[in-house]
Coordinates of C-alpha atoms in Angstrom, one line a residue:
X1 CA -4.8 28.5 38.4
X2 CA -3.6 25.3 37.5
X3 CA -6.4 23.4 38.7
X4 CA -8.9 24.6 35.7
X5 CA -6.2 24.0 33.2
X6 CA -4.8 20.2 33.9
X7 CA -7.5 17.6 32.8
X8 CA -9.2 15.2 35.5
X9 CA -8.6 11.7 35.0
X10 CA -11.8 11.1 33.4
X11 CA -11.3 13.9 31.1
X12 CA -8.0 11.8 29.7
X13 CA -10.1 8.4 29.8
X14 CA -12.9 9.6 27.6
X15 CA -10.1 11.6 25.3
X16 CA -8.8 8.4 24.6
X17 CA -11.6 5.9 24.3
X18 CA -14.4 8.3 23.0
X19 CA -17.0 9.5 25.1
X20 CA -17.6 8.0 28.2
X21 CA -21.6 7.1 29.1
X22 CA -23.5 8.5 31.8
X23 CA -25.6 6.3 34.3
X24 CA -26.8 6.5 37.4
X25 CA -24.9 6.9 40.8
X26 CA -25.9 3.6 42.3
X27 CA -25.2 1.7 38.7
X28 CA -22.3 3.5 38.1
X29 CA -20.5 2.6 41.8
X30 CA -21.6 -0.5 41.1
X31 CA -19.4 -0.4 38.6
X32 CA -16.5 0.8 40.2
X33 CA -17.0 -1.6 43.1
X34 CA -17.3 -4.4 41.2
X35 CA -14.1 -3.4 39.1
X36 CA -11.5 -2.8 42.8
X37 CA -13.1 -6.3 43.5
X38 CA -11.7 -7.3 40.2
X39 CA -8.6 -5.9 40.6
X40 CA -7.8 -7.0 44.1
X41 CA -8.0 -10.5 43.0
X42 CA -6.0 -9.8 39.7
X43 CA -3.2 -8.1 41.6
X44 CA -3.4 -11.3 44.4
X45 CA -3.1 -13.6 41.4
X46 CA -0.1 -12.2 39.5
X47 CA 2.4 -11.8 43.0
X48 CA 5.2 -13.8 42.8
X49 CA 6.9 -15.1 45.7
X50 CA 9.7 -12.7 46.7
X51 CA 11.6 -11.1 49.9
X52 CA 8.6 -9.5 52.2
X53 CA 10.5 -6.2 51.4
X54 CA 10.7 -6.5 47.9
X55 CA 7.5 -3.8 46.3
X56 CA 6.5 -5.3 42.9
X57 CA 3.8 -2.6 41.9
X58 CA 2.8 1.0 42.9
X59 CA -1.0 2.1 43.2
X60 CA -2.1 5.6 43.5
X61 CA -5.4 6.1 44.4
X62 CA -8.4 9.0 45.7
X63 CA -9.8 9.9 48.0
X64 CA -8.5 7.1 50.8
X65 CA -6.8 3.7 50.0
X66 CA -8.7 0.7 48.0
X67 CA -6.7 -2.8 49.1
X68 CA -6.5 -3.9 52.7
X69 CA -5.7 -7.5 51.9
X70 CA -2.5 -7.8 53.7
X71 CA -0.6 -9.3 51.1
X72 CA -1.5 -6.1 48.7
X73 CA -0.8 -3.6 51.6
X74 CA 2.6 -5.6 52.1
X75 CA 3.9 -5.6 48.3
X76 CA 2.6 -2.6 46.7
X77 CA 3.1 0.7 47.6
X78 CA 0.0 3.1 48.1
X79 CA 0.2 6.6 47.4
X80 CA -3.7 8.8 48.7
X81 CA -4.2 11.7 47.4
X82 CA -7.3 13.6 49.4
X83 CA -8.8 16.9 49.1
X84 CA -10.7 16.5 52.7
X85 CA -10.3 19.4 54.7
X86 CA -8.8 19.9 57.9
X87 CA -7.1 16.6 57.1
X88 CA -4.0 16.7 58.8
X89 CA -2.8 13.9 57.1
X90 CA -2.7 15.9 53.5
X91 CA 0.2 17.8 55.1
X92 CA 2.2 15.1 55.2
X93 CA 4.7 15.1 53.1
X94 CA 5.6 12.0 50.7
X95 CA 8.0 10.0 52.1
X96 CA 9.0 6.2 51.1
X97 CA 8.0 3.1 53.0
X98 CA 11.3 2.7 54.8
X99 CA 11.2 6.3 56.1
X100 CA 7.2 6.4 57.2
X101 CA 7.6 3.8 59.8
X102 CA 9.4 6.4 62.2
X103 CA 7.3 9.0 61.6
X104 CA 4.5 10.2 64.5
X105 CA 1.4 9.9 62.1
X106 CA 2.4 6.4 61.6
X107 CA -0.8 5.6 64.2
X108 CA -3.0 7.0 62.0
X109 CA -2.1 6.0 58.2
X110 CA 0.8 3.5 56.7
X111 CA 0.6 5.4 53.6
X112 CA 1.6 8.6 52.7
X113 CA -0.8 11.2 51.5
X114 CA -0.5 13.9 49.1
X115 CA -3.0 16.7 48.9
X116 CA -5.5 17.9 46.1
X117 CA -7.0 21.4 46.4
X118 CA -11.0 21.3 46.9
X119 CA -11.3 23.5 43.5
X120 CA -9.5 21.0 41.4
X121 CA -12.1 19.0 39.1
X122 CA -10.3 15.7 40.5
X123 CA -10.9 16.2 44.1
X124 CA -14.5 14.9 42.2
X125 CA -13.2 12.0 41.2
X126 CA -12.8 8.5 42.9
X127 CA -9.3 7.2 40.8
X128 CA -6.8 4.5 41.0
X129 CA -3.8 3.8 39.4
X130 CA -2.0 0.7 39.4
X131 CA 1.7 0.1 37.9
X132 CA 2.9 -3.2 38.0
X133 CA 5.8 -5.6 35.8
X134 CA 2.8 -7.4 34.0
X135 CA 0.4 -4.4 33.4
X136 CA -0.9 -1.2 34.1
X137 CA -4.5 -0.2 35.0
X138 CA -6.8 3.0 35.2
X139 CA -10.4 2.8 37.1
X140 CA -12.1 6.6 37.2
X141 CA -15.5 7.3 38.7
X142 CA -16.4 10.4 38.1
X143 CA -19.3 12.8 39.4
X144 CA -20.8 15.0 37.5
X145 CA -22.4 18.9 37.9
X146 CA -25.4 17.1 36.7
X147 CA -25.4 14.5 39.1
X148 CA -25.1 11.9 36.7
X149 CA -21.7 9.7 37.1
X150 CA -19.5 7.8 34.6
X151 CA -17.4 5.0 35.5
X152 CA -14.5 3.8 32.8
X153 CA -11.1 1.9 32.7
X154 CA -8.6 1.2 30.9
X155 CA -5.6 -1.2 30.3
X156 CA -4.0 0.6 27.6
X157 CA -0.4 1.8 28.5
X158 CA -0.5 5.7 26.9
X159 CA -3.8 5.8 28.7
X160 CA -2.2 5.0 31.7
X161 CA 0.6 7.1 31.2
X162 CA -1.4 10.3 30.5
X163 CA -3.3 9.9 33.2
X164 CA -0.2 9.9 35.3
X165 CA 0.8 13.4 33.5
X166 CA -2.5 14.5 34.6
X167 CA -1.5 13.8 38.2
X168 CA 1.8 13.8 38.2
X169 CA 1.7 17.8 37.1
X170 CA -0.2 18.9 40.5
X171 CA 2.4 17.1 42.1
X172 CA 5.0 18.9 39.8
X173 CA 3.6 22.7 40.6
X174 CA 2.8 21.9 44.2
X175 CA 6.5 20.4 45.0
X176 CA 8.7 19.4 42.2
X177 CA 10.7 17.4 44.4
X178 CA 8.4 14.9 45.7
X179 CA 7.3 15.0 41.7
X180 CA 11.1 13.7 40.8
X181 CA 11.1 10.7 43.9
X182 CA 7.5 9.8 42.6
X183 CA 7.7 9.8 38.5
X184 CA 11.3 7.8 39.6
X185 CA 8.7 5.4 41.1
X186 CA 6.4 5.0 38.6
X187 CA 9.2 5.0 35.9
X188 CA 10.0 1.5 37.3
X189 CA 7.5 -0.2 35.8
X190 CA 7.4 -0.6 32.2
X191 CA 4.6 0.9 29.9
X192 CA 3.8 -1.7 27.7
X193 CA 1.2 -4.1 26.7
X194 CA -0.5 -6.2 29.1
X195 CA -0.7 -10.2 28.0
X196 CA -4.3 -11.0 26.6
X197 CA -4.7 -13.4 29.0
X198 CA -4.3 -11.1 32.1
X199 CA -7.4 -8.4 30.7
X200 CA -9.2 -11.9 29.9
X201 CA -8.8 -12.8 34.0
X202 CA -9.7 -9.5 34.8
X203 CA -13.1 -10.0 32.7
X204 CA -13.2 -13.7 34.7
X205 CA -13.4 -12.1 38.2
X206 CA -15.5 -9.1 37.0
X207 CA -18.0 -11.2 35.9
X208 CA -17.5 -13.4 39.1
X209 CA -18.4 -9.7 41.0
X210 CA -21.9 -9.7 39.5
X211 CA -25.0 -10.1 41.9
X212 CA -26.4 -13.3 42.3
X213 CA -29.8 -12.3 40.3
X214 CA -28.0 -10.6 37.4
X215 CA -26.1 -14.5 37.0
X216 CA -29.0 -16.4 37.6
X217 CA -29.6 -19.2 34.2
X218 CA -29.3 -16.5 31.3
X219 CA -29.1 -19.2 28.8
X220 CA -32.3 -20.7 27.4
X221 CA -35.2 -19.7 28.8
X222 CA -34.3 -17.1 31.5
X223 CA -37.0 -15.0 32.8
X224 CA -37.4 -11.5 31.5
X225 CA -39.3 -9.8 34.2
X226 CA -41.8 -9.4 37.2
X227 CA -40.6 -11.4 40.0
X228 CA -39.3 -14.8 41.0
X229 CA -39.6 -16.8 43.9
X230 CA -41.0 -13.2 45.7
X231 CA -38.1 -11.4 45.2
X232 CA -37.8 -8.7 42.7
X233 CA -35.4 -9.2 39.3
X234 CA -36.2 -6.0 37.5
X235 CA -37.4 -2.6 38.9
X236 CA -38.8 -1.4 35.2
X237 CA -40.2 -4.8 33.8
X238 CA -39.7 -6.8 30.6
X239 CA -42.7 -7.0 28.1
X240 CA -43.7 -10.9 28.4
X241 CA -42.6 -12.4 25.1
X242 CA -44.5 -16.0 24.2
X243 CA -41.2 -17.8 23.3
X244 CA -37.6 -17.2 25.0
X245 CA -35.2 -15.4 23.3
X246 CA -37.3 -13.9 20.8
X247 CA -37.2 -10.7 20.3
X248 CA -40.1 -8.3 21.3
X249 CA -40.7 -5.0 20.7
X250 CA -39.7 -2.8 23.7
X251 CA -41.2 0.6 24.0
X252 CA -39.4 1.9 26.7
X253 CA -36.3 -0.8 27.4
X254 CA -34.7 -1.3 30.6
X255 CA -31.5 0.1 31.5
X256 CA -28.4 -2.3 30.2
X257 CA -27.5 -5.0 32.1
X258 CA -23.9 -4.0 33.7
X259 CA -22.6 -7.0 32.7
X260 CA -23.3 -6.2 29.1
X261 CA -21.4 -2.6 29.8
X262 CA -18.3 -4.3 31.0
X263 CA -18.3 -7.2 28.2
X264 CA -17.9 -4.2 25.6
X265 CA -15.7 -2.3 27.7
X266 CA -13.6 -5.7 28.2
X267 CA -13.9 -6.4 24.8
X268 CA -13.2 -2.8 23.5
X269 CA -9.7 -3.2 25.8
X270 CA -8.4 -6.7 24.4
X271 CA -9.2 -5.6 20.8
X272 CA -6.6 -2.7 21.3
X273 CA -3.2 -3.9 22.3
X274 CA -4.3 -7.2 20.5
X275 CA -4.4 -5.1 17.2
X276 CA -1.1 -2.9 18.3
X277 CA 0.8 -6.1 18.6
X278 CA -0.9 -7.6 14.9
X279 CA 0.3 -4.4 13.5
X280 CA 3.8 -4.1 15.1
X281 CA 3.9 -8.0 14.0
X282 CA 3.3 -7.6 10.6
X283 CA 5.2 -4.1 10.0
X284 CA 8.4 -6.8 11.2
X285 CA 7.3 -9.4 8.4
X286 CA 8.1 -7.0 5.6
X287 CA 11.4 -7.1 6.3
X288 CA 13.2 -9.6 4.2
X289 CA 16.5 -10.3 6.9
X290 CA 14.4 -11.9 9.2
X291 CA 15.4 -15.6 9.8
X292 CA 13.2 -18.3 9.0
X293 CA 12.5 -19.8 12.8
X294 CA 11.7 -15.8 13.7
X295 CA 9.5 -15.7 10.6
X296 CA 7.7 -18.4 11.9
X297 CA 7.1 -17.6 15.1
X298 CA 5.9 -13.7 13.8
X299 CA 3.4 -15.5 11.6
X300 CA 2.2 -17.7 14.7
X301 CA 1.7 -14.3 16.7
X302 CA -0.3 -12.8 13.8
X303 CA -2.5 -16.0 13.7
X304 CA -3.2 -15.7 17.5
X305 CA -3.8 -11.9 17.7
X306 CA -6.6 -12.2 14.1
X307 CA -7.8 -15.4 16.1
X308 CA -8.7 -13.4 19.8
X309 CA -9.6 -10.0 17.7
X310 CA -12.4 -11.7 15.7
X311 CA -13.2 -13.5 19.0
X312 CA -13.7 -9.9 20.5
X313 CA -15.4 -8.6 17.1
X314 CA -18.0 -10.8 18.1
X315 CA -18.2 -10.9 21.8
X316 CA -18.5 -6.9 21.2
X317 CA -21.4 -7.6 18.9
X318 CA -23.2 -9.9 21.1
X319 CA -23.3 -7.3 23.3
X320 CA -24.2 -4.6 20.8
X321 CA -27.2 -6.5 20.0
X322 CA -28.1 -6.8 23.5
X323 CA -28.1 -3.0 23.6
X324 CA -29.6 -2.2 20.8
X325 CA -34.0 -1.6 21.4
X326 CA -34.5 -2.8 17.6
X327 CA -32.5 -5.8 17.9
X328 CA -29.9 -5.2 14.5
X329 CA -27.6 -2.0 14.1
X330 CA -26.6 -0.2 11.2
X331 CA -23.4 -2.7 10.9
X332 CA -25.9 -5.9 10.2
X333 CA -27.1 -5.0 6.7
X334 CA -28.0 -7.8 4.3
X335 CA -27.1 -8.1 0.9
X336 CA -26.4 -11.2 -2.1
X337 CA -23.6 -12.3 -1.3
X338 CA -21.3 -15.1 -2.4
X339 CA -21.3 -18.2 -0.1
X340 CA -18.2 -19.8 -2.0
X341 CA -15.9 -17.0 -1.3
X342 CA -16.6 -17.5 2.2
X343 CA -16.1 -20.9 2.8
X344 CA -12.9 -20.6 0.6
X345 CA -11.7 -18.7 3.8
X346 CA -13.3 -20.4 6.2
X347 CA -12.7 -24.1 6.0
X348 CA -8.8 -24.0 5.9
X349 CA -9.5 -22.2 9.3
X350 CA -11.7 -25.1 10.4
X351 CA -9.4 -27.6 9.5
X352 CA -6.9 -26.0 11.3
X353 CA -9.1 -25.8 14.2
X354 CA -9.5 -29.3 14.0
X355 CA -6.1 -30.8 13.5
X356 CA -5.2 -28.1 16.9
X357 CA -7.8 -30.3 18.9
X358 CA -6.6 -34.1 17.1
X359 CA -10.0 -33.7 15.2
X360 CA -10.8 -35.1 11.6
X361 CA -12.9 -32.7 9.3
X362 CA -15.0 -33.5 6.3
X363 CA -16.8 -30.9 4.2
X364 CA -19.3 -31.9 1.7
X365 CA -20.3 -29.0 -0.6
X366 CA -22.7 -28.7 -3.4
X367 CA -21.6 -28.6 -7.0
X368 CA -22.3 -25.2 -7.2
X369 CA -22.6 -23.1 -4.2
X370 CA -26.0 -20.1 -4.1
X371 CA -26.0 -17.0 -3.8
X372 CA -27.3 -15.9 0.1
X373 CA -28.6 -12.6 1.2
X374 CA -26.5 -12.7 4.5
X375 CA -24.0 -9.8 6.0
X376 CA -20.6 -10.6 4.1
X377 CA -18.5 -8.8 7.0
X378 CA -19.9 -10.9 9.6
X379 CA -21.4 -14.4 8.7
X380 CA -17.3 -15.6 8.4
X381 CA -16.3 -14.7 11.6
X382 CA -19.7 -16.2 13.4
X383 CA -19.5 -19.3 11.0
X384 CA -15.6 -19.3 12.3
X385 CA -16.3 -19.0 15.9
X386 CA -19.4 -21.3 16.1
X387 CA -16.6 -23.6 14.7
X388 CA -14.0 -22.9 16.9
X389 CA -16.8 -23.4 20.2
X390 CA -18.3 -27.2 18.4
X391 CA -13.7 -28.5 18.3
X392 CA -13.4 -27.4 21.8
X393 CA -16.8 -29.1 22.9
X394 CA -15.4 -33.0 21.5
X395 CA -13.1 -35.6 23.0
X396 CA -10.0 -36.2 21.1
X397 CA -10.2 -38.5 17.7
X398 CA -14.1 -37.2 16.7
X399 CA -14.7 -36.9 13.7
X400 CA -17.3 -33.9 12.1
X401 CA -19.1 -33.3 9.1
X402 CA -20.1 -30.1 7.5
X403 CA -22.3 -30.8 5.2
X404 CA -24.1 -28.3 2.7
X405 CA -27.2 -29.1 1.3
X406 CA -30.5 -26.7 -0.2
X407 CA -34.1 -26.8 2.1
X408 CA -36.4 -25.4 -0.2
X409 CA -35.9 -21.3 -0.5
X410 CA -32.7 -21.6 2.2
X411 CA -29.5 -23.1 2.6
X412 CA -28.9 -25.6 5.4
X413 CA -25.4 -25.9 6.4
X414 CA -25.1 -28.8 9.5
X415 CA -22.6 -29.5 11.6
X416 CA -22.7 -33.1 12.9
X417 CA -19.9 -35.3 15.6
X418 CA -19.2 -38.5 14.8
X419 CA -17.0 -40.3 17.2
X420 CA -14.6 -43.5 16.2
X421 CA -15.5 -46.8 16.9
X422 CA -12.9 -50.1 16.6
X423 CA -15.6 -52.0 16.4
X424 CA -18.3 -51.8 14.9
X425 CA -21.0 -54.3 15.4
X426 CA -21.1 -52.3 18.9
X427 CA -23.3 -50.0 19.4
X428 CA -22.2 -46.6 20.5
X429 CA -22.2 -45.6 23.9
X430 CA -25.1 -42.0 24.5
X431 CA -22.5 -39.2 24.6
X432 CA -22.6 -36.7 27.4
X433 CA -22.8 -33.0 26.6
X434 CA -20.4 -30.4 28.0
X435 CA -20.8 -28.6 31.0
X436 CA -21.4 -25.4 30.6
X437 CA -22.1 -22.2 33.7
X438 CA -23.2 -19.5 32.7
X439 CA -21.3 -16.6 33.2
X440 CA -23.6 -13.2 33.1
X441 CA -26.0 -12.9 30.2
X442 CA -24.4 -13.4 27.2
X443 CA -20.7 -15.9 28.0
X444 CA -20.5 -19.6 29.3
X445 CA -17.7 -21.1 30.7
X446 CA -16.8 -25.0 30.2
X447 CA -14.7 -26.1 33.0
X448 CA -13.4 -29.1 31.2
X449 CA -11.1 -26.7 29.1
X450 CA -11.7 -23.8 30.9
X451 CA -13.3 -21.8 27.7
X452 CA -15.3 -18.9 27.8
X453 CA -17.5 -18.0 24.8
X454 CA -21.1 -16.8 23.8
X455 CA -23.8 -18.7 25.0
X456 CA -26.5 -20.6 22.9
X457 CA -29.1 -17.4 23.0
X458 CA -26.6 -15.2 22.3
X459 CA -24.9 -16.9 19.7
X460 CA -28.6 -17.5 18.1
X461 CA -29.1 -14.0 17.9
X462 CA -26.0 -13.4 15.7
X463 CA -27.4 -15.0 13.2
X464 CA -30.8 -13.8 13.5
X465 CA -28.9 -10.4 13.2
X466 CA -27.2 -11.5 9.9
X467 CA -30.5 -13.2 8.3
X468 CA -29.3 -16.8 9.4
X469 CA -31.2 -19.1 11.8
X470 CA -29.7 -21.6 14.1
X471 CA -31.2 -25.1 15.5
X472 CA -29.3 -26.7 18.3
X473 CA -30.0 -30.5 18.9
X474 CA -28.7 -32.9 21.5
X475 CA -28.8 -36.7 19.7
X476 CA -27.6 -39.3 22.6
X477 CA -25.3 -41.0 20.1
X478 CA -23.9 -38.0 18.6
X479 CA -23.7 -35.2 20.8
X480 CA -24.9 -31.6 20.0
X481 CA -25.7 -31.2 15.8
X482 CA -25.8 -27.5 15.2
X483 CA -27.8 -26.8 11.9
X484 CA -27.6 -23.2 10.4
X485 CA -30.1 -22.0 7.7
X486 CA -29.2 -18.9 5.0
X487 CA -32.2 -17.6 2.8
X488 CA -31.3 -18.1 -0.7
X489 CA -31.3 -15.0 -3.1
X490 CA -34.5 -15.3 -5.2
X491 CA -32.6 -16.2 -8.7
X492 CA -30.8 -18.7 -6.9
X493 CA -33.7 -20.7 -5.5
X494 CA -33.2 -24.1 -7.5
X495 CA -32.5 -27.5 -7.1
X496 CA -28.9 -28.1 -6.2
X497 CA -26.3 -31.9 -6.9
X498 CA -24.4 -32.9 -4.3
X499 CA -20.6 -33.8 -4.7
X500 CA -18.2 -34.8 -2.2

């Protein structure tokens, strides 16, 4: 029977992602909800304006169609498949939008609906499948014999595509010929890569999804538990910690925030076409019959896929962190390390960042540079992306220091604005900090250049995690100074000359 042999759709999704975590049924369709909302306003956003007969995507879905905005239900074809009994509509046979309109059942349904046998492990699964020009998408929730369900996604295109094998071969053994008219259909739509920036939208209105208390000031000073204002925040409650974001020790944690779940998900889903493309990129730069203007423009798609991976390295750490009851993981060890090698990297990155943004850079360093007891893997790409936050937070023609120094048994590394002045018997006006939202518990968004990165807390506890501290100060003059501290290894605890 084919129905025990063809894998559900959740079945393929944790094949290909790893294993796929169990939750609860009200936090996992949560989940799922909070994901179609997503979608509905990603597949709104990315319809062009075209001929009201024109289809530009195809969405299969189970067990009774998702979208009822009219302008989805008018541009994309919707395909149900339902394994409801006594449904007379799962008789129907498939039949395209030009051909439904004069059928009798049209009072009923506008799309047509293709049947699932009640013994199939599917006809337990809530599914959709979406096929568009710009992307393709997989949502599963799943039920469990346990009760337990799972809830996953996925943007990746051979994901996609084997979940339509998965789908496409009951339709195959049930009636080949409505197979052939449908995998024509889906065949329309290319399987390739969706654009970074669509999967970072799709994380935007996610995140815009989240309940009102789950968004509420997650920055500095948020309150970890027991009630607010009379109305409940957390079912199983925080232990009370003297000083905000300070980590406590939890006995029996809480169950993880969902939008912590879906920033690692999101995360997880950018990393991997982002790292396909870096791959495919360089694999092209070997080759020595390349012209120079396509040599360049290669190397400018390499620079922007390592820029957005280490982006998501760390966004997927923040939220590993937030997971994790003891506050490091096994990837956070601390050893001596070699601060000189790292700010050989770094800085010509900075400067680059910097001369992007019409920003003028100045790096004083010590004669010689310590040894720190830091994690070598991960102190560049927080130093880089604290960095890449500080450009995008100043106006045009600002000018910043890094400057290096020794504190007693640590190394202070400060990062101070300066903005230019003509003249200069004037005193400088008080410069006005960024706005800044908070978007879930660990991202802010500045609407100025429409940026979304860690927040201050989570951001701090990076380098908690990697044996750093950091100090954020607002000077009226100046603007934010962000001052980071690295222990010194013991043999390296001595006095230090500058040079510029």
């Amino acid at each position: 029977m084919y129905e025990w042999i063809l894998p559900s759709l959740s079945e393929v999704l944790a094949e290909g992602q790893g294993t796929v975590a169990e939750c609860s049924p009200t936090k996992a369709e949560q989940q799922w909800r909070m994901s179609l909302a997503a979608t509905e306003h990603l597949l709104i956003n990315s319809l062009v304006a075209v001929v009201p007969e024109a289809l530009q995507g195809l969405v299969l879905a189970a067990p009774a169609p998702l979208f009822s905005q009219p302008i989805l239900t008018q541009n994309l074809q919707t395909i149900t498949f339902t394994a409801r009994p006594f449904n007379p509509l799962a008789l129907m046979p498939f039949q395209m939008p030009s051909t439904i309109a004069s059928t009798e059942s049209e009072t009923t349904l506008c799309e047509p609906v293709l049947p699932l046998l009640p013994a199939d492990p599917l006809a337990s699964e809530q599914f959709c499948l979406i096929f568009t020009d710009k992307f393709r998408l997989v949502l599963v929730l799943a039920t469990h014999k346990n009760g337990k369900k799972a809830f996953s996604f996925s943007f990746e295109p051979e994901i996609v595509q084997q979940a339509w094998r998965s789908l496409g071969a009951r339709v195959m053994l049930t009636n080949p010929d409505l197979f052939t008219e449908l995998d024509s259909l889906v065949q329309q739509y290319p399987a390739i890569a969706p654009d970074y920036r669509t999967v970072l939208q799709f994380s935007q209105f996610l995140l815009q999804e989240l309940p009102e208390e789950e968004t509420r000031d997650w920055g500095l000073g948020r309150t970890r538990g027991g009630e607010e204002q009379g109305n409940r925040i957390e079912e199983i409650p925080y232990p009370q910690c003297p000083i905000p974001n300070v980590q406590c020790p939890i006995p029996n944690p809480p169950s993880i925030k969902p939008d912590v779940e879906l920033l690692q998900a999101f995360a997880h889903e950018v990393r991997t076409p982002l790292t396909t493309i870096r791959t495919m990129t360089r694999l092209l730069l070997k080759r020595r019959d390349l012209p120079a203007n396509v040599i360049n423009r290669l190397e400018i798609i390499d620079h922007e896929c390592t820029e957005q991976i280490d982006r998501m390295e760390l966004l997927f750490k923040a939220a590993e962190l937030e997971t994790s009851t003891s506050g490091k993981s096994a990837n956070t060890h601390l050893t001596a390390m070699s601060l000189d090698q790292v700010l050989q990297q770094s800085i010509p990155r900075w400067q680059q960042a910097a001369e992007r943004r019409n920003l003028t850079l100045d790096v004083v360093l010590p004669q010689q540079l310590p040894t720190v007891v830091s994690n070598p893997n991960m102190l560049d790409r927080v130093l880089t992306g604290l960095m890449e936050n500080f450009t995008r937070s100043l106006p045009a023609g600002s000018h910043i220091q890094v400057q290096v120094i020794p504190a007693g048994d640590q190394l202070k590394l400060q990062l101070s604005p300066h903005t230019h002045c003509k003249d200069s018997n004037k005193a400088s006006a008080p410069v006005t900090p960024p706005i800044r939202k908070a978007l879930g518990q660990l991202l802010m968004f500045q609407p100025e250049t429409g940026t979304i990165s860690l927040n201050i807390a989570a951001t701090k506890h990076l380098f908690q995690a990697i044996g750093g501290k950091l100090i954020v100060r607002q000077r009226p003059h100046y603007g934010e100074v962000l001052t980071i501290f690295l222990p010194l290894e013991v043999s390296n605890k001595q006095n230090l000359t500058m040079k510029r």
